[in-house]
Coordinates of C-alpha atoms in Angstrom, one line a residue:
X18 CA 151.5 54.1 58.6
X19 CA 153.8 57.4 59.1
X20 CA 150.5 59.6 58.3
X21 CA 148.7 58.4 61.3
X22 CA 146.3 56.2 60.5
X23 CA 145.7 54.1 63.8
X24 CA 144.9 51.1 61.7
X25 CA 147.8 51.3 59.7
X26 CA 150.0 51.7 62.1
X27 CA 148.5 48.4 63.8
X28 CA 148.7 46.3 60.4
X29 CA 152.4 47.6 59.9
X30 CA 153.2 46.7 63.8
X31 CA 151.8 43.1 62.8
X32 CA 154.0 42.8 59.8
X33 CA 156.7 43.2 61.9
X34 CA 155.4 41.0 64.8
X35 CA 154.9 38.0 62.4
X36 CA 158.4 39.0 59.9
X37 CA 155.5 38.5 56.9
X38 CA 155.5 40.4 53.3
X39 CA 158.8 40.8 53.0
X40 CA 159.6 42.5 56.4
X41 CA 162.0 41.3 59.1
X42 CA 160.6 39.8 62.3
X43 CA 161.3 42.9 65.0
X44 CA 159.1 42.9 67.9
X45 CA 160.5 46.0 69.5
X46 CA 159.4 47.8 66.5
X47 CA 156.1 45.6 66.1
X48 CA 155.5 47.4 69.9
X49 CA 156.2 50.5 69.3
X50 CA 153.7 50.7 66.3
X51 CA 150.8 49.0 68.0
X52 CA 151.6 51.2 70.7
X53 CA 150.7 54.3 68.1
X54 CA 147.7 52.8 67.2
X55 CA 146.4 51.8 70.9
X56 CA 147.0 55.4 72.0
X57 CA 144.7 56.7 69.3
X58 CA 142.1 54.2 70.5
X59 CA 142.1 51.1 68.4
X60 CA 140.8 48.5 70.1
X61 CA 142.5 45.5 68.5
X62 CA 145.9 47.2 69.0
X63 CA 144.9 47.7 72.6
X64 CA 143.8 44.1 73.5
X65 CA 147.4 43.1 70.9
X66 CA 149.4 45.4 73.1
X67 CA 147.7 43.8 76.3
X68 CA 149.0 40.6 75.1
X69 CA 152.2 41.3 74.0
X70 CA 153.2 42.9 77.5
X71 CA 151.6 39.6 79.2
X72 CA 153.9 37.8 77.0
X73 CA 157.0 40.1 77.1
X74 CA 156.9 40.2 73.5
X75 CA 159.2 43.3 72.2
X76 CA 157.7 45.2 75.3
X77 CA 158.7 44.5 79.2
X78 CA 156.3 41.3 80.5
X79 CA 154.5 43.6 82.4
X80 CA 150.7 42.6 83.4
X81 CA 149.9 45.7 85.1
X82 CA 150.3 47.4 81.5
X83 CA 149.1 44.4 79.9
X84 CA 145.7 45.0 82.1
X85 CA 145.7 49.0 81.5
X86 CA 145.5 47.7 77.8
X87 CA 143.3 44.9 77.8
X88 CA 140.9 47.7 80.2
X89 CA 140.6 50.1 77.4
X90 CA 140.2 47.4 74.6
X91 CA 137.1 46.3 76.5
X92 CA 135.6 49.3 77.6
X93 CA 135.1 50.0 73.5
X94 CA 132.0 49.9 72.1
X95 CA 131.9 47.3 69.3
X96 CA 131.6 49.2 65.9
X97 CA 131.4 45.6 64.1
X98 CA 131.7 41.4 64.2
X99 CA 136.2 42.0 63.9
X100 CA 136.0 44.3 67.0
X101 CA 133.3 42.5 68.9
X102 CA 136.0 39.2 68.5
X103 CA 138.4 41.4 70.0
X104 CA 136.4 43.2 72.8
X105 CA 135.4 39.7 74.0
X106 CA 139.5 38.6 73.9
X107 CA 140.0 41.5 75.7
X108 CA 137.8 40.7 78.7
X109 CA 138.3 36.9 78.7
X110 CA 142.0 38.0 79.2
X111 CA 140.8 40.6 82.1
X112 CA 138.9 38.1 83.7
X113 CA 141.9 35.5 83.5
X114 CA 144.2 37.9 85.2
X115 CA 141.7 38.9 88.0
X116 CA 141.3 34.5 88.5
X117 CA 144.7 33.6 88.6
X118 CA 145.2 36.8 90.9
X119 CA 148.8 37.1 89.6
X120 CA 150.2 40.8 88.9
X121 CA 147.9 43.4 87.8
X122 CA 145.0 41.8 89.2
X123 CA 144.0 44.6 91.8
X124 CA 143.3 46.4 88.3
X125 CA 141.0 44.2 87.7
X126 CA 138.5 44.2 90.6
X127 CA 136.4 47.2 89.3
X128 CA 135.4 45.5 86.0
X129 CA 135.0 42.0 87.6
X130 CA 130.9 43.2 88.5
X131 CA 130.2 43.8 84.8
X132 CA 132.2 41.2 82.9
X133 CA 130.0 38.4 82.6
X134 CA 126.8 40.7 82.0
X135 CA 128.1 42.6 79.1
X136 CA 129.7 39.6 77.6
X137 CA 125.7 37.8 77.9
X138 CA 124.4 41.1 76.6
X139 CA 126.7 41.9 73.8
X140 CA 126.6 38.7 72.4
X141 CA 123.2 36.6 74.0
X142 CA 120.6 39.5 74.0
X143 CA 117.8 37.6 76.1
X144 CA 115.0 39.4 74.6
X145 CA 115.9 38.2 71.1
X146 CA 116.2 34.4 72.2
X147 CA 114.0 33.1 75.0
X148 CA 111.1 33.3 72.9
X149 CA 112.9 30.5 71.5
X150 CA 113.0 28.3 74.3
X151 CA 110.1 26.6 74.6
X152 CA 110.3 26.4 78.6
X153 CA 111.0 30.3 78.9
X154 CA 108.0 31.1 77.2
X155 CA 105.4 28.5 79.9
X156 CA 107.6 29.2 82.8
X157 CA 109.0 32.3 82.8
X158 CA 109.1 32.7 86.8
X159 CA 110.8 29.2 87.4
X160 CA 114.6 30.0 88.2
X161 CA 115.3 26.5 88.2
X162 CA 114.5 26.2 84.4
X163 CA 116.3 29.6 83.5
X164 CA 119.4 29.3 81.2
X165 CA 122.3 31.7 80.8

């Protein structure tokens, strides 16, 4: 984890988080790991980092950092299944805060527009399943048969 490895340093932030493998439970020191890691851009140790601030875990609650975090978790582009998971966390937990309208939600606003569509088209590609619905394929036109 000392070398600089941002995924290391996440894993050894968790095993302090969670006290598992021998290591004491320290969530100031859990933070300031994942913190390492989210700075060099890994996503699950943003969106972790995101939640532990919303929480007050080891950090200052804080949900104006939380959002900064969950922000560049979801603005990632998902390399594989683990980090589409987290991507998606990420933005649930964006679109939460911009809901409720608590702290940090003005943060929110500019990513409110694109949420739901890059949620659909990350994970529901339309072109690769409504030629699986029988009524997309006969009424393609009629909105009031349309599913998303």
């Amino acid at each position: 984890a000392g070398k600089g490895s941002a995924e290391d340093q996440y894993e050894f932030g968790l095993l302090h988080y969670g006290g598992a493998e021998g290591v004491k439970r320290n969530l100031p020191t859990a933070a300031e790991w994942i913190k390492k890691a989210a700075m060099q851009g890994c996503a699950a140790a943003q969106a972790f980092l995101g939640d532990m601030h919303s929480r007050g875990d080891g950090v200052e609650r804080d949900m104006e950092q939380a959002v900064v975090w969950w922000r560049k978790a979801a603005s990632q582009d998902p390399g594989n299944d683990e980090d589409k998971r987290t991507i998606v966390i990420a933005r649930s937990n964006l679109a939460k805060a911009y809901d409720t309208g608590g702290e940090g939600a003005h943060a929110c606003t500019p990513f409110r527009s694109t949420l739901r569509a890059t949620v659909v088209s990350t994970f529901f590609p339309l072109h690769a399943i409504m030629p699986t619905i029988p009524h997309m394929r006969s009424h393609p036109q009629d909105s009031r048969k349309t599913v998303i």
